[in-house]
mmCIF file of C-alpha atoms in Angstrom:
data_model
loop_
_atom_site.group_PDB
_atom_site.id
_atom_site.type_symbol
_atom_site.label_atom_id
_atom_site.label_comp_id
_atom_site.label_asym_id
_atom_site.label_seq_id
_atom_site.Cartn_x
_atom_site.Cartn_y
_atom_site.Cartn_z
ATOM 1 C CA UNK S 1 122.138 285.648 108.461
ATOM 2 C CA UNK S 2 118.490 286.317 108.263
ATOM 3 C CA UNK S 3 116.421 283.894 107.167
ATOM 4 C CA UNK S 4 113.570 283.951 104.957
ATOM 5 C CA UNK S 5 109.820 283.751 106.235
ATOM 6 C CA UNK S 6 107.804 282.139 103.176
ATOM 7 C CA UNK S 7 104.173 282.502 102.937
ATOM 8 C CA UNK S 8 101.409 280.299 104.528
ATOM 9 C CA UNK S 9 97.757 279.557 103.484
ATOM 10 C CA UNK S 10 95.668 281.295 105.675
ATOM 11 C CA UNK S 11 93.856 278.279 106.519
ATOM 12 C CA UNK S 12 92.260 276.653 109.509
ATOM 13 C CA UNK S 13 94.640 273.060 110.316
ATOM 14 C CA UNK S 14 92.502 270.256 112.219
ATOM 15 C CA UNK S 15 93.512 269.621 115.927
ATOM 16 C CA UNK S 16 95.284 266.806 116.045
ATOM 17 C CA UNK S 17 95.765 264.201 119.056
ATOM 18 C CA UNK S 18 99.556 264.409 119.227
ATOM 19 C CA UNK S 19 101.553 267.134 118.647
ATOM 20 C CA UNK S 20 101.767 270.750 117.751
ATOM 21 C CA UNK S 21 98.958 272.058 114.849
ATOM 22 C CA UNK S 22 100.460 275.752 115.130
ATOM 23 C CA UNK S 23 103.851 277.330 113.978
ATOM 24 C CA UNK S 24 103.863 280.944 114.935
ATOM 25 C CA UNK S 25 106.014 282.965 112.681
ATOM 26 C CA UNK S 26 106.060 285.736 113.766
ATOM 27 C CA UNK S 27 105.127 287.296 117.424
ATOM 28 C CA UNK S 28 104.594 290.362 118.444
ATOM 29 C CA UNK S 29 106.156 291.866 121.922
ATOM 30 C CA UNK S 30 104.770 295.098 121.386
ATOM 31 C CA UNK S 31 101.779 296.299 123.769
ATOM 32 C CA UNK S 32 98.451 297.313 122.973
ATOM 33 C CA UNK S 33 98.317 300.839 121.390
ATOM 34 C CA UNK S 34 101.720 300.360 119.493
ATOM 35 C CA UNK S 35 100.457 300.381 115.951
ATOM 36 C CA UNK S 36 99.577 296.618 116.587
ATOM 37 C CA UNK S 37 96.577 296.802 114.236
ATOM 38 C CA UNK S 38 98.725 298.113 111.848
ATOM 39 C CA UNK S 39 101.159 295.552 111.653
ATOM 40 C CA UNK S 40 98.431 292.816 112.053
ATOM 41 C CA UNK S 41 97.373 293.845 108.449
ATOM 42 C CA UNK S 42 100.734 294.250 107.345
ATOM 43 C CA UNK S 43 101.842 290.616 108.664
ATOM 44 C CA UNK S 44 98.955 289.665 106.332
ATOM 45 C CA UNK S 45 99.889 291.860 103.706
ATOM 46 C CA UNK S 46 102.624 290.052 103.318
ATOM 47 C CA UNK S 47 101.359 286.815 102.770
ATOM 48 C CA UNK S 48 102.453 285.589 106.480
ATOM 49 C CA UNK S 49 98.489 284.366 107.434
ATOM 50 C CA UNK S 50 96.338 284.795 109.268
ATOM 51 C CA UNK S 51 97.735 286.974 112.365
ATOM 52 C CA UNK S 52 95.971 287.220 116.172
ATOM 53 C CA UNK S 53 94.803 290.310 117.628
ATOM 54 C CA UNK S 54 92.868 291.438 120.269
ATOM 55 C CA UNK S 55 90.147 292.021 117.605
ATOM 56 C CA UNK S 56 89.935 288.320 117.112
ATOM 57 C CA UNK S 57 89.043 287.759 120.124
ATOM 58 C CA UNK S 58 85.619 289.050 120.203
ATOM 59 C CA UNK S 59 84.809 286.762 117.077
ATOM 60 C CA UNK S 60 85.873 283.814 119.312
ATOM 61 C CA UNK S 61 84.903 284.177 122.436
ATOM 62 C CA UNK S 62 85.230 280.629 123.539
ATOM 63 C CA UNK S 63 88.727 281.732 123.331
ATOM 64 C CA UNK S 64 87.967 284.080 126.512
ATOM 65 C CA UNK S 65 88.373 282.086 129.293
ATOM 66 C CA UNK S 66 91.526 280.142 127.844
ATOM 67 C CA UNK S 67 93.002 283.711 128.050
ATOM 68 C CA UNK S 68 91.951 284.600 131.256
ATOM 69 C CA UNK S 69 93.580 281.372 132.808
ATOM 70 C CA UNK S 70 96.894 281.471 131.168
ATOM 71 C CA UNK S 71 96.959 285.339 132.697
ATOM 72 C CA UNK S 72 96.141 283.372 135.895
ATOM 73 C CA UNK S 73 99.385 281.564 135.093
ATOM 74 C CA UNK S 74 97.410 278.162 134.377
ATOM 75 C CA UNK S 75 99.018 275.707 131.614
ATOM 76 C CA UNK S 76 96.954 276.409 128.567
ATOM 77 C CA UNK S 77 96.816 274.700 125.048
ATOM 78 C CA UNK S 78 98.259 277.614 122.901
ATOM 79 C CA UNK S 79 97.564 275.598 119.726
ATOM 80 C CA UNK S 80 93.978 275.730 121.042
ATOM 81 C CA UNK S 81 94.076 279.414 120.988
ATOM 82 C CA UNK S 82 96.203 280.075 117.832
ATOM 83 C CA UNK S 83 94.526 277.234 115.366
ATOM 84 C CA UNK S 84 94.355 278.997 112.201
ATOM 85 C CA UNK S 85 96.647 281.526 113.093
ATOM 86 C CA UNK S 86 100.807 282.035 111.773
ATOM 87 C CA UNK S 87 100.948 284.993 113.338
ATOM 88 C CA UNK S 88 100.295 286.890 116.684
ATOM 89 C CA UNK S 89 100.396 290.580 118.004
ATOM 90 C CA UNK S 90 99.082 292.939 120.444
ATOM 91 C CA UNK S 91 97.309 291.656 123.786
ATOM 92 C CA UNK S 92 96.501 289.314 125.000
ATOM 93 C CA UNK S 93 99.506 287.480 123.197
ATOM 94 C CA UNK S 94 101.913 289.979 124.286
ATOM 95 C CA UNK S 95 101.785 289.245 127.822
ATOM 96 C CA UNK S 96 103.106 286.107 126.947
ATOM 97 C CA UNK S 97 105.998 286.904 124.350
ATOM 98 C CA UNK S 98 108.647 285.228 126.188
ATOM 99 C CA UNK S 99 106.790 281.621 126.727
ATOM 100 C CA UNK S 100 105.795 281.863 122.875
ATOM 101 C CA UNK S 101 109.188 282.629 121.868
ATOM 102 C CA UNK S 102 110.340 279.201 124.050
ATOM 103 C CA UNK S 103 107.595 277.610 122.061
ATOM 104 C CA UNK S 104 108.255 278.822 118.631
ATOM 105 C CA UNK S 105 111.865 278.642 118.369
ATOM 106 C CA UNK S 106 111.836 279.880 115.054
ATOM 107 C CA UNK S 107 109.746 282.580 115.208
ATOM 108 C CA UNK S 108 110.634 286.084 114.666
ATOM 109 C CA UNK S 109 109.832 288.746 117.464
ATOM 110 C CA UNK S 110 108.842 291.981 116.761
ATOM 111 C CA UNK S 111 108.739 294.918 119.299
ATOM 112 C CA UNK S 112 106.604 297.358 118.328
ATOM 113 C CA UNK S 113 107.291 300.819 120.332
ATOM 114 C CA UNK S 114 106.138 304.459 120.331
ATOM 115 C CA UNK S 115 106.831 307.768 122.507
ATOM 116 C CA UNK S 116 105.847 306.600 126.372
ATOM 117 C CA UNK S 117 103.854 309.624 126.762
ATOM 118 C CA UNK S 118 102.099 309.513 123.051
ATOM 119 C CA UNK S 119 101.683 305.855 124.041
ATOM 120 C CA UNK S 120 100.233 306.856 127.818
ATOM 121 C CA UNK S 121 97.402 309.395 126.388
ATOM 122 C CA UNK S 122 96.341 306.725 123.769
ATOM 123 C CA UNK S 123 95.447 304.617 126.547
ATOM 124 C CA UNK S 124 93.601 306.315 128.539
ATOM 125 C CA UNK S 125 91.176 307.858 125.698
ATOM 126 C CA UNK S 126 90.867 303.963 124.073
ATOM 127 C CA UNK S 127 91.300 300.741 125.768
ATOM 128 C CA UNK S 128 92.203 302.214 129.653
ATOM 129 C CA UNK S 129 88.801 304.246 129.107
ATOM 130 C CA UNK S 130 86.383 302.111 129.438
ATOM 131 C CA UNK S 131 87.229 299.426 132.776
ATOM 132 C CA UNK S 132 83.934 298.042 132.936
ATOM 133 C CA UNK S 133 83.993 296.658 129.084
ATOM 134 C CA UNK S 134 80.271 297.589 128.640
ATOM 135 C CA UNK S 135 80.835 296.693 124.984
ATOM 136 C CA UNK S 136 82.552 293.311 125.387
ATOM 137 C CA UNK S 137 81.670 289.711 125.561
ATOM 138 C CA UNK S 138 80.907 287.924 128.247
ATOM 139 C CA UNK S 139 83.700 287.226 130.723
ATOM 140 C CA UNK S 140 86.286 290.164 128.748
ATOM 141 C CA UNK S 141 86.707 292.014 131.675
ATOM 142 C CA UNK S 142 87.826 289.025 134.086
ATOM 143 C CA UNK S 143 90.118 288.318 130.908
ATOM 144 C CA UNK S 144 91.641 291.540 130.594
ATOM 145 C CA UNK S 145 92.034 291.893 134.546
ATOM 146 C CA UNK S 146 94.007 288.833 134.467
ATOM 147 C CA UNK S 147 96.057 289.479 131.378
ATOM 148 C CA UNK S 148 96.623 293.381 131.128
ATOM 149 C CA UNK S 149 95.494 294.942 135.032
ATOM 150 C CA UNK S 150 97.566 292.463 136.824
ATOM 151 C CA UNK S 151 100.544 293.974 134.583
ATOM 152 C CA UNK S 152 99.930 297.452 135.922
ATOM 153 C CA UNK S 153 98.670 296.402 139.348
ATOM 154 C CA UNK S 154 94.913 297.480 138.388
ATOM 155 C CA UNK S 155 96.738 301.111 138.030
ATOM 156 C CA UNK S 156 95.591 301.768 134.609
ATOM 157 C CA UNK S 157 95.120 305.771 135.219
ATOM 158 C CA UNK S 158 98.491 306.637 137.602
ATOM 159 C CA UNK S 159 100.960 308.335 134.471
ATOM 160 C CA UNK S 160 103.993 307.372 135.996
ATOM 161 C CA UNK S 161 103.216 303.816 136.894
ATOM 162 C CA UNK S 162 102.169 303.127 133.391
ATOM 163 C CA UNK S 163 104.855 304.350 131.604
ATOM 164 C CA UNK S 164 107.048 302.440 133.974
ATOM 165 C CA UNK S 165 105.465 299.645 133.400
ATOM 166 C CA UNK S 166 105.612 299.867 129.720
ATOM 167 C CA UNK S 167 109.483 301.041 129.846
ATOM 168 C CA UNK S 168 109.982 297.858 131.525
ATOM 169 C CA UNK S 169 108.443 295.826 129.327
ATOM 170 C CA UNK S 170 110.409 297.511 126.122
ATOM 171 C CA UNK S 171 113.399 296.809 128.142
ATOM 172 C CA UNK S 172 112.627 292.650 129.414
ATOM 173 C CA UNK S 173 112.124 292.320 125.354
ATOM 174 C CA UNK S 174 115.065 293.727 124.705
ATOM 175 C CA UNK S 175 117.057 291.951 127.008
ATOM 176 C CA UNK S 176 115.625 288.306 127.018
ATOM 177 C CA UNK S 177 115.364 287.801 123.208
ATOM 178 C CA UNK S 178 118.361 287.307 120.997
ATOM 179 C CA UNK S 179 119.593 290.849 118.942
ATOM 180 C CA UNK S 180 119.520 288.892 115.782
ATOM 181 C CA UNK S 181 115.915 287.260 116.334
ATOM 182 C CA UNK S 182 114.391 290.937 117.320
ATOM 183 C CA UNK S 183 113.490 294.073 115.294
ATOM 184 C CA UNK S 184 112.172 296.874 117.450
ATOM 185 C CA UNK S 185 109.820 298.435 115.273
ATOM 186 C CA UNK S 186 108.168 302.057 114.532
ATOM 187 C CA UNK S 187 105.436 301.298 112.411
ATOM 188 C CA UNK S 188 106.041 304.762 110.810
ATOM 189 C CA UNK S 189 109.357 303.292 109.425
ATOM 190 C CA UNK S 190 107.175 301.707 107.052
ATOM 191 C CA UNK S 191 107.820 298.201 105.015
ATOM 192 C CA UNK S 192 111.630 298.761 104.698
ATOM 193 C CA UNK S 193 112.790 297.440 108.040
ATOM 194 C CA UNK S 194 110.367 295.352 108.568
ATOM 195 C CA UNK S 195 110.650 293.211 105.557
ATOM 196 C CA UNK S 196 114.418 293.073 105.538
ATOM 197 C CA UNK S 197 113.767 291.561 109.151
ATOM 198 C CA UNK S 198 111.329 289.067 107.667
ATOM 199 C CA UNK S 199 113.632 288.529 104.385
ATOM 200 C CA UNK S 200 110.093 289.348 102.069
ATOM 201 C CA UNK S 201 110.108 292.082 98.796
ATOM 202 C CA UNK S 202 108.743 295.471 100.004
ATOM 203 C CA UNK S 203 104.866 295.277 98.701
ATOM 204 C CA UNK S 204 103.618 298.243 96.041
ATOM 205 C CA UNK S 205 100.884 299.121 98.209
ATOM 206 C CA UNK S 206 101.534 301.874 101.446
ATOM 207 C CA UNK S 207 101.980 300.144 104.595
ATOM 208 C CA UNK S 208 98.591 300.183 106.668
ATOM 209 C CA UNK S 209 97.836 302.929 109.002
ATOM 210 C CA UNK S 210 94.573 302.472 110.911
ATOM 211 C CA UNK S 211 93.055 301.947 113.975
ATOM 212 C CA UNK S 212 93.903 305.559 115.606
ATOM 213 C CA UNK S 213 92.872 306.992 118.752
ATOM 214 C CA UNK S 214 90.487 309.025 116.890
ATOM 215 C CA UNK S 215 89.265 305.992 114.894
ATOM 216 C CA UNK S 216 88.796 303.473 117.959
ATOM 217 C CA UNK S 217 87.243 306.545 119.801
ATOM 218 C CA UNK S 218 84.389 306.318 116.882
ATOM 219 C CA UNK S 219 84.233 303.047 116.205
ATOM 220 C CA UNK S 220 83.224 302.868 120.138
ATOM 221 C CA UNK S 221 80.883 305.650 119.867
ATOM 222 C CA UNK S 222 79.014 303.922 117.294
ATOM 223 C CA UNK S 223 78.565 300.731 118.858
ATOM 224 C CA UNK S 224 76.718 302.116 122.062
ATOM 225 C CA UNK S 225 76.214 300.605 125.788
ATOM 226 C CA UNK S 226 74.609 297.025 125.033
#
C-alpha cells in the first residue's frame, strides 16, 4: 500500500552537530532534459517543499565544489547540500539516486523518461551545447565534468554513446529500486499518476510545462558571454 507524502514547510532547518537535518521525500532518477524542471515545480505545487535542481545551484555556489567531489566519489555531507530542501531532481542529484535512496529510506523515487532520440537532440541544442560553461559560476565546469562527463566518458556529442548511456541508466533505476517505491514518469501524463504515486489530491491548476528547448535556448541567448 502506498503511503501518503504530507506536506512540509518550505523552510531552511539549522545544521545541527549530530544527526541528520534533511529528509528527502522525494528523489528524482530522471536525467537532465527529462521534464525535470517541470516536475521541480510540480513537487512544489504540491506542497512537498522546497525541491533541488540544477537551477539551484547557481544561487549557491558554495554548493559547487561539494558537488564536484562527491562526482569524484569523495564522502560528502548531503545534508550540507540539501539544507532547506524535501525534495531533489535533475543533475547533479541524479547521478547519485541510488546512494540517496540508501539514505532516505523512505523516500519515493521518481524516474522521469522521454523518447532517447527526442531526449538526445535536446541535449545537444541546451546543456551538451555549451562545454565550456561561459555562463556559469566559477568552478561549474570542473563540477559538471565530474558529475555528468565522467557518465558519458566526456562523449557528450557521439549519438549512440549517449543514448546508451541514458538507456542504461533508465534500466539500473529500474532494476535497483523496489517496483512499489518507483513510478517511471512522463511528465505529459500529467498530475494523475504522479499524485496517486505520492498519495496527494490532483491540484485545480494544469501541471507545469516549462523550461523547453526553445525556452532554455532563449533564456541563454539573453544572458550573453560574461
Amino acid at each position: 500500500m502506498r503511503t501518503s507524502l504530507a506536506p512540509v514547510r518550505p523552510s531552511r532547518p539549522k545544521r545541527l552537530a549530530e544527526g541528520p537535518t534533511v529528509v528527502l521525500k522525494v528523489i528524482g532518477a530522471g536525467l537532465g532534459r527529462t521534464s525535470t524542471m517541470s516536475l521541480k515545480l510540480a513537487l512544489e505545487q504540491l506542497g512537498l517543499g522546497r525541491c533541488h535542481h540544477m537551477m539551484e545551484v547557481f544561487g549557491r555556489p558554495e554548493d559547487i565544489d561539494l558537488w564536484r567531489r562527491a562526482g569524484e566519489g569523495e564522502a560528502v555531507d548531503w545534508e550540507v547540500l540539501f539544507d532547506g530542501f524535501s525534495c531533489a531532481v535533475d543533475w547533479p542529484s541524479a547521478e547519485f539516486y541510488g546512494v540517496l535512496a540508501q539514505r532516505y529510506p523512505d523516500a519515493k523515487v521518481i524516474l522521469t523518461t522521454r523518447d532517447a532520440d527526442s531526449w538526445f537532440r535536446s541535449t545537444q541544442a541546451t546543456i551538451f551545447a555549451d562545454p565550456d560553461f561561459k555562463n556559469a559560476p566559477p568552478g561549474f565546469a570542473a563540477m559538471v565534468a565530474a558529475v555528468i562527463g565522467q557518465k558519458f566518458d566526456g562523449r557528450l556529442n557521439d549519438r549512440d554513446h549517449c543514448i546508451a548511456v541514458y538507456e542504461r541508466h533508465n534500466a539500473q533505476v529500474r532494476a535497483s529500486i523496489p517496483a512499489d517505491r518507483l513510478l517511471e514518469y512522463h511528465p505529459g501524463q500529467g498530475w494523475g499518476p504522479l499524485c496517486d504515486f505520492l498519495g496527494l489530491p490532483v491540484p485545480e491548476a494544469p501541471y507545469p510545462k516549462v523550461n523547453s528547448t526553445e525556452e532554455f535556448v532563449q533564456r541563454q541567448a539573453a544572458a550573453g558571454p560574461h
